XYZ file of N, CA and C in Angstrom:
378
model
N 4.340 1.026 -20.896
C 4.697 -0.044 -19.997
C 4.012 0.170 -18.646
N 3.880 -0.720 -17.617
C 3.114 -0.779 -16.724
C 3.720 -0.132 -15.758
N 3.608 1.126 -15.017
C 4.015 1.966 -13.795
C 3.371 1.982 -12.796
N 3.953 1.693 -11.546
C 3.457 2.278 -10.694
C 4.167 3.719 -10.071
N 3.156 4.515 -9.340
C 4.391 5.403 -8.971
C 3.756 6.028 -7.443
N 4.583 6.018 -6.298
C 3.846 6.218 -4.959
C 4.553 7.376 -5.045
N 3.952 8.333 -3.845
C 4.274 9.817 -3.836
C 3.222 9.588 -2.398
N 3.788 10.820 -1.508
C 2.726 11.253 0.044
C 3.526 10.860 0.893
N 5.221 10.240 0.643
C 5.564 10.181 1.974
C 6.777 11.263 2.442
N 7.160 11.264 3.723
C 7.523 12.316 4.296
C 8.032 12.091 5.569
N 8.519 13.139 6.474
C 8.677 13.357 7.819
C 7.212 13.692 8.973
N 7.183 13.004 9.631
C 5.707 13.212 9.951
C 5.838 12.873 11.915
N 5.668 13.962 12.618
C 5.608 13.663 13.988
C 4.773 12.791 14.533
N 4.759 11.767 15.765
C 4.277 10.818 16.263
C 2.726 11.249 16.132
N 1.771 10.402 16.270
C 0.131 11.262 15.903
C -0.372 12.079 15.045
N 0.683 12.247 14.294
C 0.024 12.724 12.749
C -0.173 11.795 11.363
N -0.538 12.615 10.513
C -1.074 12.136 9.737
C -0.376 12.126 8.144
N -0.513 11.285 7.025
C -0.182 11.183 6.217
C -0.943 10.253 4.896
N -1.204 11.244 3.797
C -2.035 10.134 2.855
C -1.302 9.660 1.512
N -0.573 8.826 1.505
C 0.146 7.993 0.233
C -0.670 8.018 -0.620
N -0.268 8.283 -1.974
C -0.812 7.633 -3.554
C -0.067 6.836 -4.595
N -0.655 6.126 -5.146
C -0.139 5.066 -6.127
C -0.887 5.212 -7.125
N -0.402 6.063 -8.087
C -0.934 6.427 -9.276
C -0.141 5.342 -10.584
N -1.462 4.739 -10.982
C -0.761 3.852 -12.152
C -0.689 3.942 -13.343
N -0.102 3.498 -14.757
C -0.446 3.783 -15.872
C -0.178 2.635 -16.653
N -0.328 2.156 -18.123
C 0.074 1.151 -18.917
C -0.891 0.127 -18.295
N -1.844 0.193 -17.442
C -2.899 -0.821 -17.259
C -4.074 -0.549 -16.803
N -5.272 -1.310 -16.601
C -6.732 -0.811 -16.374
C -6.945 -1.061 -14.861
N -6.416 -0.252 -14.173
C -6.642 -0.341 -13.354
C -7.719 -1.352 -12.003
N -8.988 -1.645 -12.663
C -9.914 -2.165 -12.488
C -9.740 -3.431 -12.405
N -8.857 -3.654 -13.399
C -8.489 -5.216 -13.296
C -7.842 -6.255 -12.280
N -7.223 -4.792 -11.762
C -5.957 -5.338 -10.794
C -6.270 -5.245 -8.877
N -5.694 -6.400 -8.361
C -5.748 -5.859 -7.090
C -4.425 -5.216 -6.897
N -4.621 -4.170 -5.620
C -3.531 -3.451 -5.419
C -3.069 -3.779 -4.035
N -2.173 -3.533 -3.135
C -1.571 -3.941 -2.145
C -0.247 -3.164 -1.547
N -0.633 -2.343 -0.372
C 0.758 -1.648 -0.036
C 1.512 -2.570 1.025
N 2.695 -2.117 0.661
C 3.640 -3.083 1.788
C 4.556 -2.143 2.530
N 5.304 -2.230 3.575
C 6.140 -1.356 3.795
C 7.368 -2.476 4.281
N 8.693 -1.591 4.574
C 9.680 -2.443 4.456
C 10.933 -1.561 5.174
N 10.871 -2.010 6.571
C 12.200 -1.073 7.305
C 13.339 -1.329 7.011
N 14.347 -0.856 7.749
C 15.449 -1.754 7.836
C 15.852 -2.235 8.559
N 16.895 -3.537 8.157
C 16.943 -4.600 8.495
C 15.613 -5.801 8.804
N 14.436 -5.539 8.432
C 13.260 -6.249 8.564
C 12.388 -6.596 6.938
N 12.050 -7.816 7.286
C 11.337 -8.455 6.077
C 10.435 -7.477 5.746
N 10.173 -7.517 4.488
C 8.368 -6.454 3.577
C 7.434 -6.957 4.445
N 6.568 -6.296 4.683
C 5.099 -6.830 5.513
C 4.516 -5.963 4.357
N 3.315 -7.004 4.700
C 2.024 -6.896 3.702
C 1.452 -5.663 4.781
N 0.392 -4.227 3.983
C 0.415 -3.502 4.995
C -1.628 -3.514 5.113
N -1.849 -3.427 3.701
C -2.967 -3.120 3.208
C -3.322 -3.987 1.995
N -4.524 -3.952 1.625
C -4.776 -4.320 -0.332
C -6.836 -4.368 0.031
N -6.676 -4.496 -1.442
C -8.299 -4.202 -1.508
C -8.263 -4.022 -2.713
N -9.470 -4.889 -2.753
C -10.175 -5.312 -4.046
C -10.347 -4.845 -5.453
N -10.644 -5.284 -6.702
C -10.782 -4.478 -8.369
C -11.594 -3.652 -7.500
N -12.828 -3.653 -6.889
C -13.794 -3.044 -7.181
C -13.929 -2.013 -5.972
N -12.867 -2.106 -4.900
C -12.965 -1.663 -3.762
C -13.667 -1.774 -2.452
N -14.571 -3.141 -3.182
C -15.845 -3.446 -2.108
C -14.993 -4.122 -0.959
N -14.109 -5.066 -0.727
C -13.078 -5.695 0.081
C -11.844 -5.286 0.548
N -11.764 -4.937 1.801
C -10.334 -4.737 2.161
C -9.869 -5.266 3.157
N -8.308 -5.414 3.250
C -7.599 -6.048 4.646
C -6.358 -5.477 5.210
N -6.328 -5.664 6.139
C -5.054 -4.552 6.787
C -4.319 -5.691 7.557
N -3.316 -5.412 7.733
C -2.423 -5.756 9.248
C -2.737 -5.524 10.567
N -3.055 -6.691 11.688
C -3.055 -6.022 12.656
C -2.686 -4.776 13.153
N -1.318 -4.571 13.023
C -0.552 -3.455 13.482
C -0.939 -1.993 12.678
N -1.455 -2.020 11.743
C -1.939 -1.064 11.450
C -4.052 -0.558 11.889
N -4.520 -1.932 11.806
C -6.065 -1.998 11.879
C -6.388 -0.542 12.508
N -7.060 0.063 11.925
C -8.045 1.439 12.987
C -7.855 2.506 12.628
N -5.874 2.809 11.797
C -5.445 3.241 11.883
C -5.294 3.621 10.400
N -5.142 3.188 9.639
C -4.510 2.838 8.074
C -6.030 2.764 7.269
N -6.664 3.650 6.310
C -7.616 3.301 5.429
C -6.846 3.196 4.144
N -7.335 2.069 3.202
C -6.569 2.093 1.731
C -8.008 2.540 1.025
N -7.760 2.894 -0.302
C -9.167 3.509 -1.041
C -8.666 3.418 -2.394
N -9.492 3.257 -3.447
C -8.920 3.312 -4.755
C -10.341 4.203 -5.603
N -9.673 4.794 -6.985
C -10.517 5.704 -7.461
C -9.741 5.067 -8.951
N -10.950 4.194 -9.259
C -9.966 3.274 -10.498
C -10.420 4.685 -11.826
N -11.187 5.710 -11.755
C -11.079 6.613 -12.927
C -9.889 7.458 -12.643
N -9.601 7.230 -11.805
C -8.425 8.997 -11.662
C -7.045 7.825 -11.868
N -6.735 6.217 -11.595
C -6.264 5.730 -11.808
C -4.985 5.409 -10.825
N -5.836 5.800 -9.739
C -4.995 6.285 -8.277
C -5.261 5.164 -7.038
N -4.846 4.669 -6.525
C -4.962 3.529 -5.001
C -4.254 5.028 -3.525
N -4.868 4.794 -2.711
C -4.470 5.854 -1.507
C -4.420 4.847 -0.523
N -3.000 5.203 0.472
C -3.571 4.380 1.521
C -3.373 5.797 2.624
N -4.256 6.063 3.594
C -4.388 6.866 4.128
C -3.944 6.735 5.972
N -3.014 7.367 6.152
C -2.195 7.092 7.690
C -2.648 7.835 8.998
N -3.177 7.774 9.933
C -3.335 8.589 11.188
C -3.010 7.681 12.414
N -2.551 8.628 13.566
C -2.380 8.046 14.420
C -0.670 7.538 14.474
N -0.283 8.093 13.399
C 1.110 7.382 13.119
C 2.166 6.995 14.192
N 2.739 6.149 14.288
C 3.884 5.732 15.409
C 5.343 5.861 14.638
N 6.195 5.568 15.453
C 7.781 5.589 15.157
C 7.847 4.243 14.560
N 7.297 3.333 14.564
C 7.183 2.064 14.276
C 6.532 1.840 12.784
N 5.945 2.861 12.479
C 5.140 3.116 10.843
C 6.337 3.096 10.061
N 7.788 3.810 10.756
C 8.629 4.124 9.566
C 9.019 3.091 8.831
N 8.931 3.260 7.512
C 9.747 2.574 6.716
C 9.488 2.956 5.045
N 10.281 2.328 4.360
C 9.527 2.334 2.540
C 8.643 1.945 2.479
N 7.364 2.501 1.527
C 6.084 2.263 1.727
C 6.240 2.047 0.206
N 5.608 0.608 -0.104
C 5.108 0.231 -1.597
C 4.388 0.033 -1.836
N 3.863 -0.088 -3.393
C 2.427 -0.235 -3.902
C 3.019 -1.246 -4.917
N 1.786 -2.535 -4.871
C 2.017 -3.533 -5.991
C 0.746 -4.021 -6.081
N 0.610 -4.248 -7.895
C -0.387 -4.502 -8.501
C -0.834 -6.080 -8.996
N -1.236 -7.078 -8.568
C -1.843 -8.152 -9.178
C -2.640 -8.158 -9.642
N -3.040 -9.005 -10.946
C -3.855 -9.081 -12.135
C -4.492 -10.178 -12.371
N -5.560 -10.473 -10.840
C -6.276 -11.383 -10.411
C -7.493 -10.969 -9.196
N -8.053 -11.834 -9.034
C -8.962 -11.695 -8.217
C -8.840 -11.157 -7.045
N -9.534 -10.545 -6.328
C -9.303 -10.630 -4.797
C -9.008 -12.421 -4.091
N -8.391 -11.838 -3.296
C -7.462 -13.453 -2.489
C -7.280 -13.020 -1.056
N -7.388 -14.069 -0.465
C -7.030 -13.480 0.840
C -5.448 -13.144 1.628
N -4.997 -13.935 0.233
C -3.633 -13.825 0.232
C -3.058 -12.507 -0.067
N -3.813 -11.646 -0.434
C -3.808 -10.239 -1.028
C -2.499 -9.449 -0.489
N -1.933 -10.193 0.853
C -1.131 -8.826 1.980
C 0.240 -10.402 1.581
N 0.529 -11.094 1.005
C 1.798 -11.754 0.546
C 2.617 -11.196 -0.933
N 3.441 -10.680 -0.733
C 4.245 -10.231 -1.816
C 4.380 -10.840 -2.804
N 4.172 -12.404 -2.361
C 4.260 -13.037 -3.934
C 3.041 -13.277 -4.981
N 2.139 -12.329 -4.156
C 0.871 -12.042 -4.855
C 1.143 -11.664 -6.315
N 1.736 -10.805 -6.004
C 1.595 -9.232 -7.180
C 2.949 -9.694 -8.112
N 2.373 -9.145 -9.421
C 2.882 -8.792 -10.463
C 3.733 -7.549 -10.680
N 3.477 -6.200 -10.231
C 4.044 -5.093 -10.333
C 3.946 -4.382 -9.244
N 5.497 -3.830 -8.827
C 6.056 -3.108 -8.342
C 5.891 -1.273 -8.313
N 6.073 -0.813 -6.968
C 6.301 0.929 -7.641
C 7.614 0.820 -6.826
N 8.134 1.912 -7.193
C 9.639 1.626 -6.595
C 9.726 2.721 -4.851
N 9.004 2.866 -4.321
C 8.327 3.262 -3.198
C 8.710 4.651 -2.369
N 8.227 4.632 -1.126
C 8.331 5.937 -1.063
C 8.312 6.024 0.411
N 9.520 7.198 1.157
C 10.163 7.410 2.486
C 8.868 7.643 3.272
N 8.718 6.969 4.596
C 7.641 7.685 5.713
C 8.434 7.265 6.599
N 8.956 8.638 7.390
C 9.443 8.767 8.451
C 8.334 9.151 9.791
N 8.787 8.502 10.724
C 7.916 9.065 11.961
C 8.379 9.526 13.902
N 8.854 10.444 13.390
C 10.089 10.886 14.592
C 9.682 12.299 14.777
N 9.784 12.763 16.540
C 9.763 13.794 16.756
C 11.063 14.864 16.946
């Protein structure tokens, strides 16, 4: 069946660093666009990141831009989104979801995607 599964998050002091993975299985990776979101509390999912089958295209959130690289390695079967610079404002559940379509520019809307990972803690407090 189709998994996602994120792992890399943590406790992490203001200006450091942190690199998330979304390792998938039950699908070809290649096929799919991928897309991280994060989701505090009490606040709606924001679209955070996503980028392309092929990796040639990517898009971020303002609030992250400069800061946030996403990367995918469709043989190891893995999407990374990679964190520096981190703020108190980064915190939240960090998800990975998979659509089984083209790149879109819609890529950073939740109702993009098809599959879910069930996500993963990034804290950012000194």
């Amino acid at each position: 069946q189709v998994q996602l599964v994120e792992s890399g998050g943590g406790l992490v002091q203001p200006g450091g660093s942190l690199r998330l993975s979304c390792a998938v299985s039950g699908f070809t990776l290649n096929s799919y666009v991928i897309g991280w979101f994060r989701q505090a509390p009490g606040k709606e999912r924001e679209g955070v990141s996503c980028i392309s089958r092929s990796g040639g295209v990517t898009d971020y959130a303002d609030s992250v831009k400069g800061r946030f690289t996403i990367s995918r390695d469709n043989a190891a079967n893995t999407v990374y989104l990679q964190m520096n610079s981190l703020k108190s404002e980064d915190t939240a559940v960090y998800y990975c979801a998979a659509a089984n379509s083209a790149y879109t520019t819609r890529c950073r809307l939740y109702q993009t995607y098809d599959y879910w990972g069930q996500g993963t803690q990034v804290t950012v407090s000194s």
